[in-house]
Short mmCIF file of C-alpha atoms and ligand atoms in Angstrom, two decimals:
data_model
loop_
_atom_site.label_atom_id
_atom_site.label_comp_id
_atom_site.label_asym_id
_atom_site.label_seq_id
_atom_site.Cartn_x
_atom_site.Cartn_y
_atom_site.Cartn_z
CA MET Y 1 0.00 0.00 0.00
CA ALA Y 2 1.25 3.42 -0.91
CA THR Y 3 -0.10 4.86 2.31
CA LYS Y 4 2.22 2.66 4.35
CA GLN Y 5 5.20 4.14 2.59
CA PRO Y 6 6.92 6.90 4.51
CA ILE Y 7 6.35 10.30 2.94
CA LEU Y 8 9.97 11.32 3.56
CA GLU Y 9 13.09 9.29 4.05
CA LEU Y 10 16.33 11.05 4.77
CA SER Y 11 19.48 9.02 4.95
CA THR Y 12 22.93 10.28 5.84
CA ILE Y 13 22.10 13.80 4.75
CA ARG Y 14 25.12 16.05 4.92
CA LYS Y 15 25.18 19.74 4.19
CA GLU Y 16 27.99 22.23 4.39
CA PHE Y 17 28.29 25.90 3.55
CA ASP Y 18 31.79 26.86 2.44
CA GLY Y 19 33.46 24.21 4.55
CA ASN Y 20 31.19 24.84 7.52
CA GLU Y 21 29.52 21.49 8.07
CA VAL Y 22 26.03 22.31 9.30
CA LEU Y 23 24.40 18.90 8.98
CA LYS Y 24 26.73 15.96 9.37
CA SER Y 25 24.57 12.93 8.98
CA ILE Y 26 20.84 13.06 9.34
CA ASP Y 27 18.72 9.94 9.16
CA LEU Y 28 15.02 10.40 9.52
CA GLN Y 29 11.90 8.67 8.39
CA VAL Y 30 8.69 10.66 8.35
CA ASN Y 31 5.50 8.70 8.18
CA ARG Y 32 2.29 9.92 6.67
CA GLY Y 33 0.15 11.88 9.09
CA GLU Y 34 2.93 12.39 11.59
CA PHE Y 35 3.58 15.67 13.36
CA ILE Y 36 7.28 16.03 13.98
CA ALA Y 37 8.89 18.85 15.90
CA VAL Y 38 12.52 19.69 15.36
CA VAL Y 39 14.26 21.49 18.20
CA GLY Y 40 17.81 22.61 18.72
CA LYS Y 41 19.92 25.62 19.51
CA SER Y 42 20.02 28.59 17.21
CA GLY Y 43 22.28 27.93 14.25
CA CYS Y 44 22.22 24.15 14.62
CA GLY Y 45 20.78 23.71 11.15
CA LYS Y 46 17.04 23.38 11.72
CA SER Y 47 16.09 25.75 8.92
CA THR Y 48 18.65 24.14 6.67
CA LEU Y 49 17.12 20.72 7.28
CA LEU Y 50 13.66 22.03 6.53
CA ARG Y 51 14.88 23.73 3.35
CA ILE Y 52 16.44 20.48 2.23
CA MET Y 53 13.11 18.74 2.78
CA ALA Y 54 11.39 21.42 0.70
CA GLY Y 55 13.91 20.94 -2.06
CA LEU Y 56 15.20 24.50 -1.74
CA GLU Y 57 18.65 23.35 -0.81
CA ALA Y 58 20.49 20.31 -2.13
CA PRO Y 59 22.42 18.19 0.36
CA ASN Y 60 26.12 17.65 -0.32
CA SER Y 61 25.62 13.97 0.17
CA GLY Y 62 22.98 11.53 1.34
CA THR Y 63 19.60 10.88 -0.15
CA LEU Y 64 16.18 12.32 0.32
CA VAL Y 65 13.37 10.09 -0.84
CA VAL Y 66 9.88 11.53 -1.21
CA ASN Y 67 7.09 9.02 -1.59
CA GLY Y 68 9.55 6.39 -2.72
CA LYS Y 69 11.26 8.58 -5.30
CA GLU Y 70 14.52 10.39 -4.85
CA LEU Y 71 13.93 14.11 -4.79
CA LYS Y 72 15.40 16.32 -7.45
CA GLY Y 73 14.66 20.01 -7.23
CA ARG Y 74 11.53 21.33 -5.57
CA ASN Y 75 9.43 19.07 -3.39
CA ASP Y 76 5.99 19.59 -4.83
CA LEU Y 77 4.25 17.73 -2.03
CA ALA Y 78 5.45 20.30 0.42
CA LYS Y 79 4.62 23.87 1.25
CA ILE Y 80 7.00 25.64 3.54
CA MET Y 81 6.07 28.46 5.83
CA PHE Y 82 9.19 30.53 6.21
CA GLN Y 83 10.64 31.82 9.42
CA ASP Y 84 10.08 35.37 8.15
CA GLY Y 85 6.59 34.99 6.67
CA ARG Y 86 7.49 36.39 3.25
CA LEU Y 87 4.20 37.97 2.29
CA LEU Y 88 4.20 40.12 -0.82
CA PRO Y 89 3.78 43.65 0.54
CA TRP Y 90 2.12 44.85 -2.69
CA LYS Y 91 -0.68 42.34 -2.49
CA LYS Y 92 -3.62 42.50 -0.15
CA VAL Y 93 -4.15 39.63 2.23
CA TYR Y 94 -6.61 37.97 -0.13
CA ASP Y 95 -4.25 38.12 -3.10
CA ASN Y 96 -1.34 36.90 -1.02
CA VAL Y 97 -3.33 33.82 -0.16
CA ALA Y 98 -4.37 33.45 -3.80
CA LEU Y 99 -0.74 33.45 -4.95
CA GLY Y 100 -0.02 30.58 -7.28
CA LEU Y 101 -3.61 29.34 -7.39
CA LYS Y 102 -4.63 28.35 -10.86
CA LYS Y 103 -7.74 30.44 -11.32
CA GLU Y 104 -9.74 33.21 -9.75
CA ALA Y 105 -12.55 30.72 -9.19
CA GLN Y 106 -11.21 29.81 -5.78
CA LYS Y 107 -12.88 32.68 -3.97
CA GLU Y 108 -14.84 30.37 -1.69
CA GLN Y 109 -11.72 28.43 -0.86
CA ILE Y 110 -9.81 31.57 -0.01
CA ASP Y 111 -12.62 32.90 2.15
CA LYS Y 112 -12.78 29.59 3.91
CA VAL Y 113 -9.10 29.35 4.71
CA LEU Y 114 -9.04 32.99 5.84
CA THR Y 115 -11.92 32.20 8.17
CA GLN Y 116 -10.01 29.21 9.48
CA VAL Y 117 -7.07 31.36 10.48
CA GLY Y 118 -9.43 33.99 11.84
CA LEU Y 119 -8.73 36.70 9.29
CA ALA Y 120 -11.90 36.76 7.21
CA ASP Y 121 -12.37 40.45 7.99
CA ARG Y 122 -8.83 41.39 6.95
CA ALA Y 123 -9.00 40.06 3.39
CA SER Y 124 -8.55 43.51 1.91
CA SER Y 125 -5.81 44.77 4.21
CA TRP Y 126 -2.26 45.37 3.13
CA PRO Y 127 0.31 43.20 4.90
CA SER Y 128 1.89 46.32 6.36
CA GLU Y 129 -1.35 46.98 8.20
CA LEU Y 130 -1.24 43.65 10.01
CA SER Y 131 0.30 42.69 13.31
CA GLY Y 132 3.10 40.13 13.42
CA GLY Y 133 0.77 37.32 14.40
CA GLN Y 134 -1.73 38.22 11.71
CA LYS Y 135 1.02 38.16 9.09
CA GLN Y 136 2.05 34.70 10.28
CA ARG Y 137 -1.54 33.55 9.98
CA VAL Y 138 -1.74 34.85 6.42
CA ALA Y 139 1.43 32.94 5.59
CA LEU Y 140 -0.12 29.85 7.15
CA ALA Y 141 -3.31 30.34 5.14
CA ARG Y 142 -1.30 30.72 1.96
CA ALA Y 143 0.43 27.42 2.62
CA LEU Y 144 -2.74 25.62 3.67
CA ILE Y 145 -4.85 26.56 0.69
CA HIS Y 146 -2.71 24.36 -1.52
CA GLU Y 147 -3.62 21.47 0.77
CA PRO Y 148 -0.05 20.24 0.85
CA GLU Y 149 0.52 16.67 1.93
CA LEU Y 150 3.53 17.93 3.80
CA LEU Y 151 3.47 21.17 5.74
CA LEU Y 152 6.85 22.53 6.76
CA LEU Y 153 6.74 25.19 9.45
CA ASP Y 154 9.90 27.12 10.25
CA GLU Y 155 9.45 28.77 13.63
CA PRO Y 156 6.08 30.11 12.55
CA LEU Y 157 5.38 31.50 15.98
CA GLY Y 158 8.81 32.88 16.75
CA ALA Y 159 7.72 36.48 16.92
CA LEU Y 160 4.54 36.04 18.88
CA ASP Y 161 3.54 36.68 22.46
CA ALA Y 162 2.67 33.77 24.73
CA LEU Y 163 -1.08 34.23 24.45
CA THR Y 164 -1.21 34.44 20.67
CA ARG Y 165 1.12 31.47 20.57
CA LEU Y 166 -1.35 29.35 22.49
CA GLU Y 167 -4.09 30.39 20.08
CA MET Y 168 -1.91 29.49 17.12
CA HIS Y 169 -1.06 26.13 18.70
CA GLU Y 170 -4.73 25.32 18.83
CA LEU Y 171 -5.17 26.44 15.26
CA ILE Y 172 -2.24 24.42 13.92
CA GLU Y 173 -3.28 21.33 15.84
CA GLU Y 174 -6.85 21.67 14.56
CA LEU Y 175 -5.80 22.11 10.96
CA TRP Y 176 -3.34 19.25 11.15
CA SER Y 177 -5.87 16.77 12.50
CA GLU Y 178 -8.63 18.00 10.22
CA LYS Y 179 -6.65 17.88 6.99
CA GLN Y 180 -4.68 14.77 7.94
CA LEU Y 181 -1.51 16.26 6.63
CA THR Y 182 2.01 15.52 7.67
CA ALA Y 183 3.62 18.39 9.52
CA ILE Y 184 7.15 19.22 10.46
CA LEU Y 185 7.58 22.09 12.86
CA VAL Y 186 10.87 23.74 13.60
CA THR Y 187 10.90 25.54 16.90
CA HIS Y 188 13.22 26.50 19.69
CA ASP Y 189 10.43 26.24 22.21
CA VAL Y 190 10.51 22.76 23.71
CA GLU Y 191 7.07 23.13 25.30
CA GLU Y 192 5.63 24.05 21.95
CA ALA Y 193 7.25 20.97 20.45
CA VAL Y 194 5.82 18.67 23.08
CA ALA Y 195 2.41 20.33 22.92
CA LEU Y 196 2.01 19.78 19.20
CA ALA Y 197 4.15 16.94 17.91
CA ASN Y 198 3.89 13.21 18.19
CA ARG Y 199 7.63 12.97 17.80
CA VAL Y 200 10.25 15.47 18.91
CA ILE Y 201 13.69 15.49 17.38
CA LEU Y 202 16.68 17.26 18.81
CA ILE Y 203 19.52 18.31 16.56
CA GLU Y 204 22.98 18.96 17.93
CA GLU Y 205 26.23 19.26 16.10
CA GLY Y 206 24.69 18.25 12.84
CA LYS Y 207 23.08 15.08 14.08
CA ILE Y 208 19.87 13.90 15.58
CA VAL Y 209 20.86 13.23 19.16
CA LEU Y 210 17.45 12.61 20.63
CA GLU Y 211 14.17 11.30 19.34
CA VAL Y 212 11.23 11.34 21.69
CA PRO Y 213 7.79 10.03 20.82
CA VAL Y 214 5.02 11.94 22.54
CA ARG Y 215 2.07 9.72 23.25
CA LEU Y 216 -0.33 12.14 24.80
CA PRO Y 217 -3.89 12.76 23.64
CA TYR Y 218 -4.80 16.12 22.11
CA PRO Y 219 -5.50 18.75 23.26
CA ARG Y 220 -2.55 18.44 25.58
CA HIS Y 221 -2.46 19.80 29.07
CA ARG Y 222 0.79 21.33 30.02
CA ASP Y 223 0.49 20.31 33.62
CA HIS Y 224 0.15 16.64 32.77
CA PRO Y 225 3.01 14.83 34.53
CA LEU Y 226 4.20 13.12 31.36
CA PHE Y 227 4.19 16.45 29.55
CA THR Y 228 6.46 18.11 32.09
CA LYS Y 229 8.63 15.02 32.23
CA LEU Y 230 9.16 15.05 28.47
CA VAL Y 231 9.90 18.72 28.42
CA SER Y 232 12.52 18.43 31.10
CA GLN Y 233 14.02 15.37 29.44
CA ILE Y 234 14.57 17.29 26.24
CA LEU Y 235 15.73 20.41 28.03
CA ASN Y 236 18.22 18.46 30.08
CA LYS Y 237 19.64 16.96 26.95
CA ILE Y 238 19.98 20.41 25.38
CA MET Y 239 21.54 21.82 28.49
CA GLY Y 240 24.20 19.18 28.43
CA HIS Y 241 23.06 16.79 31.17
CA LYS Y 242 23.65 14.03 28.75
CA ARG Y 243 21.33 11.13 29.11
CA ARG Y 244 20.57 8.30 26.84
CA GLY Y 245 16.89 8.71 26.27
CA ILE Y 246 15.38 7.49 23.06
CA SER Y 247 12.09 6.54 24.62
CA THR Y 248 9.32 8.16 26.58
CA GLU Y 249 10.80 6.95 29.82
CA VAL Y 250 13.16 9.41 31.29
CA ALA Y 251 16.23 7.43 32.11
CA SER Y 252 17.16 9.61 35.00
CA ALA Y 253 19.45 7.08 36.57
CA SER Y 254 21.46 6.27 33.49
CA LEU Y 255 25.06 7.30 33.16
CA PRO Y 256 26.17 10.24 31.08
CA ALA Y 257 26.51 8.98 27.55
CA MET Y 258 29.19 9.75 25.09
CA GLU Y 259 28.33 11.49 21.87
CA SER Y 260 30.22 10.75 18.75
CA MET Q 6 -6.09 75.95 11.04
CA LYS Q 7 -6.97 78.70 8.61
CA THR Q 8 -3.88 80.77 9.32
CA LYS Q 9 -1.75 77.72 8.60
CA LYS Q 10 -3.21 77.52 5.13
CA ILE Q 11 -2.72 81.20 4.43
CA LEU Q 12 0.78 81.40 5.87
CA PRO Q 13 2.78 79.96 2.95
CA TRP Q 14 1.08 82.34 0.52
CA ILE Q 15 1.95 85.56 2.31
CA ILE Q 16 5.50 85.98 0.99
CA PRO Q 17 4.70 85.21 -2.69
CA ILE Q 18 1.75 87.60 -2.62
CA VAL Q 19 3.74 90.36 -0.96
CA LEU Q 20 6.50 89.88 -3.54
CA LEU Q 21 4.03 89.99 -6.41
CA ILE Q 22 2.44 93.18 -5.12
CA THR Q 23 5.85 94.81 -4.52
CA TRP Q 24 6.89 93.83 -8.03
CA GLN Q 25 3.73 95.31 -9.57
CA VAL Q 26 3.86 98.49 -7.49
CA SER Q 27 7.56 99.22 -8.03
CA SER Q 28 7.06 98.71 -11.73
CA SER Q 29 4.04 101.03 -11.83
CA ILE Q 30 5.79 103.87 -9.99
CA GLY Q 31 8.84 103.48 -12.18
CA ILE Q 32 11.47 102.08 -9.79
CA LEU Q 33 11.65 98.91 -11.85
CA SER Q 34 12.17 99.56 -15.53
CA ASN Q 35 10.02 97.61 -17.96
CA ARG Q 36 13.17 96.91 -19.96
CA VAL Q 37 14.61 94.96 -17.06
CA LEU Q 38 11.51 93.22 -15.82
CA PRO Q 39 7.98 93.71 -17.11
CA ASN Q 40 5.30 93.72 -14.41
CA PRO Q 41 2.84 90.89 -13.70
CA VAL Q 42 -0.07 92.65 -15.37
CA ASP Q 43 1.94 93.08 -18.60
CA ILE Q 44 2.89 89.43 -18.57
CA PHE Q 45 -0.71 88.46 -18.01
CA THR Q 46 -1.86 90.65 -20.90
CA ALA Q 47 0.80 89.13 -23.13
CA ALA Q 48 -0.45 85.69 -22.20
CA VAL Q 49 -4.03 86.62 -23.02
CA ASP Q 50 -2.97 88.08 -26.40
CA LEU Q 51 -0.99 84.99 -27.31
CA LEU Q 52 -3.84 82.80 -26.18
CA LYS Q 53 -6.23 84.68 -28.45
CA SER Q 54 -3.97 84.37 -31.47
CA GLY Q 55 -3.60 80.64 -30.81
CA GLN Q 56 0.16 80.93 -30.66
CA LEU Q 57 0.39 80.05 -26.99
CA VAL Q 58 -1.60 76.86 -27.30
CA SER Q 59 0.26 75.75 -30.39
CA ASP Q 60 3.71 76.33 -28.86
CA VAL Q 61 2.82 74.72 -25.54
CA TRP Q 62 1.35 71.80 -27.41
CA THR Q 63 4.45 71.43 -29.57
CA SER Q 64 6.75 71.40 -26.54
CA THR Q 65 4.53 69.03 -24.58
CA LYS Q 66 4.37 66.66 -27.51
CA ARG Q 67 8.15 66.68 -27.81
CA ALA Q 68 8.54 66.04 -24.10
CA PHE Q 69 6.03 63.23 -24.19
CA VAL Q 70 7.29 61.47 -27.31
CA GLY Q 71 10.95 61.86 -26.39
CA PHE Q 72 10.25 60.59 -22.90
CA LEU Q 73 8.32 57.65 -24.27
CA ILE Q 74 11.10 56.65 -26.64
CA GLY Q 75 14.00 57.12 -24.22
CA GLY Q 76 12.10 55.84 -21.20
CA GLY Q 77 10.73 52.91 -23.14
CA ILE Q 78 14.13 51.79 -24.35
CA GLY Q 79 15.65 52.42 -20.92
CA PHE Q 80 12.91 50.41 -19.26
CA ALA Q 81 13.25 47.53 -21.70
CA LEU Q 82 17.02 47.38 -21.41
CA GLY Q 83 16.90 47.76 -17.64
CA LEU Q 84 14.46 44.87 -17.54
CA VAL Q 85 16.49 42.62 -19.77
CA ASN Q 86 19.77 43.41 -18.06
CA GLY Q 87 18.19 43.05 -14.64
CA ILE Q 88 16.89 39.60 -15.46
CA SER Q 89 19.52 38.14 -17.77
CA LYS Q 90 23.13 37.87 -16.64
CA ILE Q 91 24.33 37.33 -20.21
CA SER Q 92 22.67 40.45 -21.51
CA GLU Q 93 23.98 42.37 -18.52
CA SER Q 94 27.60 41.45 -19.12
CA LEU Q 95 27.18 42.18 -22.80
CA LEU Q 96 25.52 45.59 -22.48
CA ASP Q 97 25.84 47.14 -19.06
CA SER Q 98 29.45 48.30 -19.15
CA SER Q 99 28.95 49.92 -22.57
CA ILE Q 100 25.86 51.71 -21.34
CA GLN Q 101 27.69 52.90 -18.25
CA MET Q 102 30.43 54.25 -20.50
CA ILE Q 103 28.06 56.28 -22.66
CA ARG Q 104 26.40 57.56 -19.52
CA ASN Q 105 29.51 59.56 -18.71
CA ILE Q 106 28.87 61.86 -21.66
CA PRO Q 107 26.48 64.66 -20.64
CA HIS Q 108 23.75 64.40 -23.25
CA LEU Q 109 23.49 68.16 -23.68
CA ALA Q 110 27.14 68.24 -24.77
CA LEU Q 111 25.99 66.44 -27.89
CA LEU Q 112 23.86 69.41 -28.95
CA PRO Q 113 26.27 70.71 -31.63
CA ILE Q 114 26.64 67.34 -33.26
CA VAL Q 115 22.92 66.69 -33.01
CA ILE Q 116 22.29 69.94 -34.87
CA LEU Q 117 24.77 68.84 -37.52
CA TRP Q 118 23.01 65.52 -37.88
CA PHE Q 119 19.38 66.58 -37.72
CA GLY Q 120 19.41 70.35 -38.23
CA ILE Q 121 16.70 72.04 -36.22
CA GLY Q 122 14.09 69.42 -37.06
CA GLU Q 123 11.99 67.47 -34.62
CA GLU Q 124 14.46 64.59 -34.55
CA ALA Q 125 17.09 66.71 -32.85
CA LYS Q 126 14.85 67.47 -29.89
CA LEU Q 127 13.42 63.98 -29.65
CA PHE Q 128 16.89 62.46 -29.82
CA LEU Q 129 18.19 64.60 -27.00
CA VAL Q 130 15.17 64.12 -24.76
CA ALA Q 131 15.22 60.39 -25.40
CA LEU Q 132 18.91 60.21 -24.61
CA GLY Q 133 18.47 62.24 -21.44
CA THR Q 134 15.58 60.16 -20.11
CA PHE Q 135 17.06 56.84 -21.10
CA PHE Q 136 19.70 56.73 -18.37
CA PRO Q 137 17.70 57.45 -15.21
CA ILE Q 138 15.01 55.01 -16.26
CA TYR Q 139 17.50 52.38 -17.35
CA LEU Q 140 19.51 52.65 -14.15
CA ASN Q 141 16.56 52.63 -11.81
CA THR Q 142 14.79 49.78 -13.57
CA TYR Q 143 17.98 47.74 -13.63
CA HIS Q 144 18.77 48.52 -10.04
CA GLY Q 145 15.18 47.90 -8.94
CA ILE Q 146 15.12 44.47 -10.50
CA ARG Q 147 18.55 43.57 -9.22
CA SER Q 148 17.59 44.40 -5.67
CA VAL Q 149 14.40 42.35 -5.52
CA ASP Q 150 14.51 40.45 -2.25
CA PRO Q 151 15.77 36.95 -3.17
CA SER Q 152 13.76 35.47 -0.33
CA LEU Q 153 10.57 36.58 -2.08
CA ILE Q 154 11.74 34.96 -5.30
CA GLU Q 155 12.36 31.78 -3.37
CA MET Q 156 8.91 32.01 -1.84
CA ALA Q 157 7.46 32.42 -5.33
CA TYR Q 158 9.39 29.34 -6.41
CA VAL Q 159 7.71 27.35 -3.65
CA TYR Q 160 4.36 28.53 -4.97
CA GLU Q 161 5.37 27.45 -8.44
CA LEU Q 162 5.39 30.88 -10.02
CA LYS Q 163 7.59 31.15 -13.05
CA GLY Q 164 8.08 33.07 -16.26
CA PHE Q 165 5.64 35.90 -16.77
CA SER Q 166 3.66 35.38 -13.59
CA LEU Q 167 6.84 35.48 -11.53
CA PHE Q 168 7.69 38.74 -13.24
CA TRP Q 169 4.23 40.21 -12.92
CA HIS Q 170 3.44 39.22 -9.33
CA VAL Q 171 6.85 39.53 -7.75
CA ILE Q 172 9.69 41.08 -9.71
CA PHE Q 173 7.93 44.03 -11.33
CA PRO Q 174 6.05 45.25 -8.25
CA ALA Q 175 9.22 44.91 -6.19
CA ALA Q 176 11.13 47.04 -8.69
CA LEU Q 177 8.33 49.57 -9.18
CA PRO Q 178 9.27 52.02 -6.41
CA SER Q 179 12.74 52.31 -7.90
CA ILE Q 180 11.38 52.58 -11.44
CA LEU Q 181 9.07 55.41 -10.42
CA VAL Q 182 11.97 57.29 -8.85
CA GLY Q 183 13.62 56.99 -12.26
CA VAL Q 184 10.50 58.31 -13.95
CA ARG Q 185 10.40 61.41 -11.78
CA PHE Q 186 14.05 62.03 -12.34
CA ALA Q 187 13.66 61.56 -16.09
CA LEU Q 188 10.75 63.98 -16.23
CA GLY Q 189 12.93 66.68 -14.75
CA ILE Q 190 15.63 65.97 -17.32
CA THR Q 191 13.06 66.04 -20.10
CA TRP Q 192 12.18 69.66 -19.46
CA VAL Q 193 15.72 70.85 -18.93
CA THR Q 194 16.72 69.21 -22.20
CA LEU Q 195 13.84 70.79 -24.04
CA ILE Q 196 14.60 74.23 -22.68
CA VAL Q 197 18.16 74.03 -23.97
CA ALA Q 198 17.32 72.38 -27.28
CA GLU Q 199 14.38 74.63 -28.10
CA THR Q 200 16.25 77.76 -27.19
CA ILE Q 201 19.17 76.92 -29.45
CA ALA Q 202 17.65 74.99 -32.27
CA ALA Q 203 13.94 75.23 -32.97
CA ASP Q 204 11.35 76.90 -35.12
CA SER Q 205 8.45 76.19 -32.82
CA GLY Q 206 7.74 75.48 -29.18
CA ILE Q 207 8.07 77.47 -25.99
CA GLY Q 208 11.82 77.96 -26.32
CA TYR Q 209 11.35 79.32 -29.82
CA LEU Q 210 8.61 81.61 -28.53
CA ALA Q 211 11.10 83.02 -26.02
CA MET Q 212 13.97 83.45 -28.49
CA ASN Q 213 11.69 85.02 -31.03
CA ALA Q 214 10.36 87.47 -28.45
CA ARG Q 215 13.90 88.31 -27.40
CA GLU Q 216 14.66 89.49 -30.92
CA PHE Q 217 11.76 91.92 -30.74
CA MET Q 218 12.52 92.91 -27.15
CA GLN Q 219 9.17 91.49 -25.95
CA LEU Q 220 10.39 90.91 -22.45
CA ASP Q 221 6.92 90.01 -21.18
CA VAL Q 222 6.74 87.07 -23.58
CA VAL Q 223 10.21 85.94 -22.57
CA ILE Q 224 9.19 85.89 -18.91
CA LEU Q 225 5.95 84.17 -19.85
CA SER Q 226 7.90 81.40 -21.59
CA ILE Q 227 10.03 80.86 -18.52
CA LEU Q 228 6.91 80.63 -16.40
CA LEU Q 229 5.37 78.17 -18.86
CA TYR Q 230 8.36 75.86 -18.56
CA ALA Q 231 8.16 76.08 -14.79
CA LEU Q 232 4.46 75.28 -14.89
CA LEU Q 233 4.85 72.30 -17.22
CA GLY Q 234 7.72 70.94 -15.17
CA LYS Q 235 5.67 71.23 -12.02
CA LEU Q 236 2.70 69.62 -13.73
CA SER Q 237 4.66 66.56 -14.78
CA ASP Q 238 6.08 66.21 -11.31
CA VAL Q 239 2.61 66.32 -9.80
CA MET Q 240 1.50 63.66 -12.27
CA ALA Q 241 4.46 61.45 -11.37
CA LYS Q 242 3.62 61.88 -7.70
CA LEU Q 243 0.02 60.89 -8.35
CA ALA Q 244 1.23 57.81 -10.18
CA GLU Q 245 3.37 56.92 -7.19
CA LYS Q 246 0.42 57.35 -4.89
CA GLN Q 247 -1.71 55.16 -7.09
CA PHE Q 248 0.77 52.36 -7.70
CA LEU Q 249 2.52 52.31 -4.35
CA LYS Q 250 -0.58 52.26 -2.20
CA TRP Q 251 0.79 49.19 -0.49
CA HIS Q 252 3.96 50.98 0.54
CA PRO Q 253 3.97 52.00 4.19
CA SER Q 254 5.24 55.46 3.21
CA HIS Q 255 2.08 56.02 1.18
CA GLN Q 256 -0.37 54.95 3.85
CA MET Q 257 -1.89 57.45 6.14
N1 ATP I 320 22.95 30.09 2.58
C1 ATP I 320 23.87 29.94 3.55
N2 ATP I 320 25.16 30.25 3.32
C2 ATP I 320 26.09 30.11 4.29
N3 ATP I 320 25.83 29.67 5.52
C3 ATP I 320 24.56 29.34 5.82
C4 ATP I 320 23.52 29.47 4.84
N4 ATP I 320 22.37 29.07 5.42
C5 ATP I 320 22.68 28.73 6.68
N5 ATP I 320 23.99 28.87 6.92
C6 ATP I 320 24.68 28.57 8.19
O1 ATP I 320 24.26 27.30 8.62
C7 ATP I 320 24.07 27.29 10.02
C8 ATP I 320 22.68 26.78 10.32
O2 ATP I 320 21.73 27.71 9.88
P1 ATP I 320 20.19 27.49 10.06
O3 ATP I 320 19.49 28.65 9.50
O4 ATP I 320 19.81 26.16 9.52
O5 ATP I 320 20.06 27.46 11.65
P2 ATP I 320 18.76 27.34 12.56
O6 ATP I 320 18.93 26.10 13.36
O7 ATP I 320 17.54 27.44 11.74
O8 ATP I 320 18.91 28.58 13.51
P3 ATP I 320 17.75 29.55 14.10
O9 ATP I 320 17.12 28.81 15.22
O10 ATP I 320 18.53 30.71 14.61
O11 ATP I 320 16.81 29.88 13.00
C9 ATP I 320 24.34 28.69 10.50
O12 ATP I 320 25.63 28.71 11.06
C10 ATP I 320 24.29 29.53 9.28
O13 ATP I 320 25.21 30.59 9.37
MG1 MG I 321 16.07 28.90 11.44
#
């Protein structure tokens, strides 16, 4: 069955920029319908990984297989929402969302997706008239309207306040479960990762050093003991209290492990 | 509120009145500077004879056609060189070289080539407007944010739609700066060209009047140039307002 096939398979992906090796060897299998969060320190190569998945950047070595076929050039299954939104300032919200749609006939669709992100009343605003969070939501709507099988989100909520973030979490989770898409979210907020994803991946020194499945029902409560446990497990790993933890159980008693 | 609106007008009006009065009581000789009423009467006379309209029309037409030719070629070349690296390396350095020659310095040779015919004026105006529009179009396209182009690539825009939805609007503010600049050059060029080599137009009107010591007509011609220059600038500003509505600097 085609549906059993992973949507993305990365093996030994390596990427360098002018001798600076950003990704050393990334192996990752993304299954259909998964929600994966990628966390890691600033500059560790999260955006680069996402751009490789979108086909915007070619790895120096390793293979990226999309739906069983090796990817060359743009990944047409994917829509990426960039870290910086990238709305066209000379197009009103409506026309930004309509960008790249085949015909004008999609008015209903556009109205619908704008309603979903809560911006139905701002359809005729210029991007410069919107707040940061509203711009992010337009960028999200623009990606969603193409109903991508794979939604790549690069710190979409980076610039937002805590309250708006929570709202956006709800929105993203809703859209993900409703449309049954596969989502990959890059974030530096570990709580956000655990709140949304069913697998959290930590990148350090160009490698995946931690993979944590999150088996909690949605919507997730942040005061759930397992939630806080997972968050601190990941944080500890980032902070350098090295633990071998590839499962949901926090191996608090295990010895510091060597990385290589 | 009201005083604020009146305030900027006080000095011009006082000057105008002083000018008229000093001329009437004989402090200011009519041979040096005719008074406003004389100039106005001259304008009315020329308007009645149809001369004024015909000369203004001739000059405007020259400005317009010359601008269209020079600006059109500048725009097209700026576009091509902005988009295609090959064309840029082939053409840009040559264009930059020619740019160093002030176009008005070519006046003597242009007269030799074309005499005082229309071509001379059109050639000079076209040459003068070509460079600002070429440079600003080229520069505008070259400085389109590459991240927006990448975004457009994700949304599968290419060819004309990439140009139309992303590249052209991004370059438009710069192009319009070029247009305003070129309009200024258009009028300066015409003033020089029509004054030296013409048998019609506002400059000719002025030179002709000079021969007959009609100082009022000379002043009138100068004012006409000023008016037309201002008019084209206002039009360019309106175009900016219309086309750059999205720009934060045009939102109030
Ligand atoms: N086009 C490029 N050319 C050269 N170096 C690059 C390029 N893109 C990224 N890098 C470098 O690769 C490293 C990883 O960048 P990347 O943007 O992937 O980090 P990130 O994990 O997304 O960081 P952040 O959380 O701050 O967004 C950085 O050191 C960056 O300087
Ligand atoms: Mg990044």
